Tab-separated table of C-alpha atoms in Angstrom:
chain	number	residue	atom	x	y	z
A	1	ALA	CA	7.087	-18.419	38.770
A	2	GLN	CA	7.098	-15.241	36.780
A	3	LYS	CA	9.693	-14.486	34.165
A	4	VAL	CA	10.414	-11.597	31.794
A	5	THR	CA	12.722	-11.969	28.828
A	6	GLN	CA	14.262	-9.163	26.829
A	7	ALA	CA	16.238	-10.971	24.182
A	8	GLN	CA	17.926	-7.863	22.816
A	9	THR	CA	20.881	-7.001	25.028
A	10	GLU	CA	22.045	-4.017	22.994
A	11	ILE	CA	20.579	-2.051	20.104
A	12	SER	CA	22.335	0.706	18.236
A	13	VAL	CA	20.500	2.977	15.793
A	14	VAL	CA	21.058	6.245	14.025
A	15	GLU	CA	18.994	9.239	15.049
A	16	LYS	CA	15.498	9.410	13.464
A	17	GLU	CA	15.322	5.661	12.957
A	18	ASP	CA	12.421	3.754	14.498
A	19	VAL	CA	13.358	1.082	17.018
A	20	THR	CA	11.354	-1.684	18.695
A	21	LEU	CA	12.317	-3.252	22.001
A	22	ASP	CA	10.964	-6.743	22.570
A	23	CYS	CA	9.564	-8.150	25.807
A	24	VAL	CA	8.159	-11.621	26.405
A	25	TYR	CA	6.753	-12.667	29.754
A	26	GLU	CA	5.603	-15.783	31.589
A	27	THR	CA	3.059	-15.931	34.380
A	28	ARG	CA	0.389	-18.274	35.673
A	29	ASP	CA	-1.702	-15.404	36.975
A	30	THR	CA	-4.725	-14.225	35.035
A	31	THR	CA	-4.472	-10.740	36.477
A	32	TYR	CA	-1.156	-8.961	36.244
A	33	TYR	CA	0.453	-5.678	35.278
A	34	LEU	CA	3.187	-4.958	32.785
A	35	PHE	CA	5.541	-2.000	32.925
A	36	TRP	CA	8.290	-0.347	30.953
A	37	TYR	CA	10.982	1.676	32.698
A	38	LYS	CA	13.873	3.714	31.336
A	39	GLN	CA	17.182	3.920	33.179
A	40	PRO	CA	19.487	6.751	32.097
A	41	PRO	CA	23.129	6.818	33.253
A	42	SER	CA	22.080	8.640	36.431
A	43	GLY	CA	20.588	5.341	37.630
A	44	GLU	CA	17.027	6.315	38.421
A	45	LEU	CA	14.323	4.110	36.905
A	46	VAL	CA	11.871	6.333	35.057
A	47	PHE	CA	8.329	4.991	34.682
A	48	LEU	CA	7.064	4.955	31.074
A	49	ILE	CA	3.874	2.894	31.011
A	50	ARG	CA	1.713	0.444	32.975
A	51	ARG	CA	-0.746	-1.940	31.360
A	52	ASN	CA	-3.068	-4.435	33.037
A	53	SER	CA	-3.689	-7.898	31.682
A	54	PHE	CA	-7.263	-7.153	30.671
A	55	ASP	CA	-6.423	-4.202	28.488
A	56	GLU	CA	-4.893	-5.275	25.198
A	57	GLN	CA	-5.463	-1.962	23.514
A	58	ASN	CA	-2.289	-0.589	22.007
A	59	GLU	CA	-1.161	2.778	23.240
A	60	ILE	CA	0.645	5.704	21.700
A	61	SER	CA	2.192	8.542	23.663
A	62	GLY	CA	4.093	10.997	21.527
A	63	ARG	CA	6.982	9.125	19.932
A	64	TYR	CA	6.376	6.080	22.133
A	65	SER	CA	3.979	3.241	21.384
A	66	TRP	CA	3.305	-0.118	22.990
A	67	ASN	CA	1.965	-3.341	21.505
A	68	PHE	CA	0.492	-5.763	24.053
A	69	GLN	CA	-0.441	-9.205	22.713
A	70	LYS	CA	-1.685	-11.639	25.307
A	71	SER	CA	-1.780	-14.490	22.773
A	72	THR	CA	1.994	-14.345	22.398
A	73	SER	CA	2.722	-13.023	25.919
A	74	SER	CA	4.516	-10.044	24.478
A	75	PHE	CA	4.599	-6.367	25.386
A	76	ASN	CA	6.797	-4.601	22.844
A	77	PHE	CA	7.856	-0.973	22.920
A	78	THR	CA	8.524	1.174	19.855
A	79	ILE	CA	10.256	4.534	19.710
A	80	THR	CA	9.512	6.451	16.521
A	81	ALA	CA	12.072	8.889	15.131
A	82	SER	CA	14.590	8.117	17.848
A	83	GLN	CA	16.675	10.874	19.405
A	84	VAL	CA	20.050	10.880	21.135
A	85	VAL	CA	18.277	11.582	24.454
A	86	ASP	CA	16.523	8.224	24.132
A	87	SER	CA	19.837	6.473	24.806
A	88	ALA	CA	19.368	4.487	28.011
A	89	VAL	CA	18.700	1.026	29.340
A	90	TYR	CA	15.055	0.015	29.016
A	91	PHE	CA	13.464	-2.529	31.315
A	92	CYS	CA	10.258	-4.454	30.913
A	93	ALA	CA	8.689	-5.650	34.182
A	94	LEU	CA	5.800	-7.795	35.370
A	95	SER	CA	3.846	-7.526	38.600
A	96	GLU	CA	1.321	-9.902	40.062
A	97	VAL	CA	-1.645	-8.497	41.920
A	98	GLN	CA	-1.882	-9.573	45.516
A	99	GLU	CA	-3.775	-7.018	47.530
A	100	THR	CA	-3.045	-8.484	50.934
A	101	SER	CA	0.306	-10.180	50.511
A	102	GLY	CA	2.055	-7.409	48.696
A	103	SER	CA	3.558	-7.214	45.281
A	104	ARG	CA	6.859	-7.292	43.539
A	105	LEU	CA	8.221	-6.392	40.144
A	106	THR	CA	9.987	-9.049	38.106
A	107	PHE	CA	12.318	-7.329	35.667
A	108	GLY	CA	13.757	-8.414	32.371
A	109	GLU	CA	17.478	-8.208	31.758
A	110	GLY	CA	17.202	-4.816	30.103
A	111	THR	CA	18.037	-3.548	26.623
A	112	GLN	CA	20.787	-0.971	26.192
A	113	LEU	CA	19.651	1.424	23.473
A	114	THR	CA	22.232	3.715	21.902
A	115	VAL	CA	21.056	6.377	19.498
A	116	ASN	CA	23.893	7.838	17.464
A	117	PRO	CA	23.733	11.313	15.926
B	1	LYS	CA	5.808	17.181	44.541
B	2	ALA	CA	9.029	15.715	45.865
B	3	GLY	CA	10.081	12.357	44.448
B	4	VAL	CA	11.573	9.367	46.198
B	5	THR	CA	14.698	10.383	48.083
B	6	GLN	CA	17.483	7.938	48.834
B	7	THR	CA	20.486	8.680	50.990
B	8	PRO	CA	23.359	8.466	50.729
B	9	ARG	CA	23.984	8.411	46.972
B	10	TYR	CA	27.336	6.706	47.246
B	11	LEU	CA	28.856	4.574	49.957
B	12	ILE	CA	32.104	2.679	50.334
B	13	LYS	CA	32.326	0.041	53.046
B	14	THR	CA	34.785	-2.632	54.060
B	15	ARG	CA	33.977	-6.331	53.960
B	16	GLY	CA	32.477	-7.445	57.263
B	17	GLN	CA	31.000	-4.065	58.142
B	18	GLN	CA	27.304	-3.276	58.165
B	19	VAL	CA	25.459	-0.518	56.335
B	20	THR	CA	22.110	1.251	56.575
B	21	LEU	CA	20.443	2.866	53.589
B	22	SER	CA	17.542	5.287	53.817
B	23	CYS	CA	14.517	5.936	51.616
B	24	SER	CA	11.878	8.651	51.906
B	25	PRO	CA	8.860	7.851	49.717
B	26	ILE	CA	6.548	10.270	47.979
B	27	SER	CA	4.202	11.893	50.457
B	28	GLY	CA	1.115	9.742	50.901
B	29	HIS	CA	2.689	6.566	49.558
B	30	ARG	CA	2.535	3.786	52.118
B	31	SER	CA	4.269	1.088	50.089
B	32	VAL	CA	8.050	1.052	49.894
B	33	SER	CA	10.003	-1.623	48.047
B	34	TRP	CA	13.717	-2.242	47.735
B	35	TYR	CA	15.608	-3.683	44.778
B	36	GLN	CA	19.215	-4.651	44.214
B	37	GLN	CA	20.789	-4.089	40.809
B	38	THR	CA	24.032	-5.798	39.826
B	39	PRO	CA	25.592	-6.420	36.403
B	40	GLY	CA	25.407	-10.167	36.883
B	41	GLN	CA	21.955	-10.638	38.433
B	42	GLY	CA	20.132	-7.604	37.119
B	43	LEU	CA	17.305	-6.075	39.129
B	44	GLN	CA	16.163	-8.262	41.996
B	45	PHE	CA	13.426	-7.676	44.541
B	46	LEU	CA	14.524	-7.482	48.168
B	47	PHE	CA	11.389	-6.687	50.175
B	48	GLU	CA	8.262	-4.584	50.374
B	49	TYR	CA	6.875	-2.705	53.336
B	50	PHE	CA	3.356	-1.395	53.707
B	51	SER	CA	2.198	0.548	56.761
B	52	GLU	CA	5.254	-0.562	58.752
B	53	THR	CA	4.742	-4.253	57.967
B	54	GLN	CA	6.901	-6.378	55.700
B	55	ARG	CA	4.466	-7.896	53.214
B	56	ASN	CA	6.744	-9.528	50.723
B	57	LYS	CA	10.312	-10.731	50.729
B	58	GLY	CA	12.673	-11.755	47.982
B	59	ASN	CA	15.211	-14.535	47.981
B	60	PHE	CA	18.040	-12.888	49.894
B	61	PRO	CA	19.906	-14.078	52.985
B	62	GLY	CA	18.982	-12.886	56.451
B	63	ARG	CA	21.863	-10.404	56.380
B	64	PHE	CA	19.497	-8.184	54.432
B	65	SER	CA	16.796	-6.615	56.548
B	66	GLY	CA	14.617	-3.577	56.546
B	67	ARG	CA	12.006	-1.635	58.373
B	68	GLN	CA	9.469	1.081	57.807
B	69	PHE	CA	8.577	3.885	60.172
B	70	SER	CA	5.213	5.440	60.910
B	71	ASN	CA	5.957	8.284	58.480
B	72	SER	CA	6.524	5.637	55.731
B	73	ARG	CA	10.264	6.302	55.554
B	74	SER	CA	12.172	3.068	55.191
B	75	GLU	CA	15.639	1.816	55.934
B	76	MET	CA	17.407	-1.279	54.780
B	77	ASN	CA	20.348	-2.797	56.575
B	78	VAL	CA	22.982	-5.187	55.344
B	79	SER	CA	25.157	-6.827	57.960
B	80	THR	CA	28.490	-8.588	57.528
B	81	LEU	CA	29.043	-7.097	54.104
B	82	GLU	CA	30.474	-9.255	51.344
B	83	LEU	CA	32.142	-8.144	48.114
B	84	GLY	CA	29.122	-9.436	46.206
B	85	ASP	CA	26.866	-6.956	47.983
B	86	SER	CA	28.364	-4.185	45.853
B	87	ALA	CA	25.386	-2.932	43.883
B	88	LEU	CA	22.969	-0.136	43.170
B	89	TYR	CA	20.151	-0.311	45.713
B	90	LEU	CA	16.924	1.196	44.486
B	91	CYS	CA	13.905	2.150	46.521
B	92	ALA	CA	10.426	2.447	45.013
B	93	SER	CA	7.258	3.869	46.490
B	94	SER	CA	3.686	3.367	45.433
B	95	LEU	CA	0.280	4.674	46.410
B	96	GLU	CA	-1.288	1.258	45.884
B	97	PRO	CA	0.982	-1.671	45.131
B	98	ALA	CA	0.827	-3.099	41.604
B	99	ARG	CA	-2.090	-0.938	40.473
B	100	TYR	CA	-0.026	2.179	39.874
B	101	GLY	CA	3.363	2.691	38.422
B	102	TYR	CA	6.059	2.485	41.032
B	103	THR	CA	8.204	5.605	41.432
B	104	PHE	CA	11.873	4.882	41.955
B	105	GLY	CA	14.555	6.899	43.656
B	106	SER	CA	18.006	7.549	42.185
B	107	GLY	CA	19.488	4.763	44.251
B	108	THR	CA	22.411	4.268	46.584
B	109	ARG	CA	25.528	2.865	44.995
B	110	LEU	CA	27.270	0.666	47.542
B	111	THR	CA	30.839	-0.473	46.992
B	112	VAL	CA	32.286	-3.109	49.304
B	113	VAL	CA	36.078	-3.311	49.354
């Protein structure tokens, strides 16, 4: 069975601080995808990044960066110079790859990030 | 292009009633998935439809059902509503399941009283 753990329930930082959200996953599959989503108060899940299990290259997109380490089954997310607009719940998710029998996302519990001015 | 559209946004139903929620995916997306989000259980997978066929189902009772039409629009139905069915129901569409990021709608918030 697949499992995603986000140990940090809530994080509170002051604007311009850097913050890292942790994600640890479990799967028996050798091929899988990892995702990060952001959920603002409006409720919609906003896609941030997708990474497949064969690509361990770290990625940077503006103020966002992701560190994927297969050896520790972790896919951590860092926001540099946080802003008040970054306040939201962030979810890490895992998806197996089954072309014929469909797919599903297994989500972590989410981390509530609050950025204070 | 238009995103994933879910209707209605809010719904209040009485215990024992049934409800139907609607989801219109992004044009060209043939995969539609449904998720339930509650404070206690978090985000849980309900089912996935692809080209009108249910391909994957989560661990929910038979009161939860769904279908997909030829235009890829999907509906989910919950019969004999219970208080515990109060949740945010999110629909996601994808061009190719798992290989691309799923696009989610804003959800339907269902309250059962």
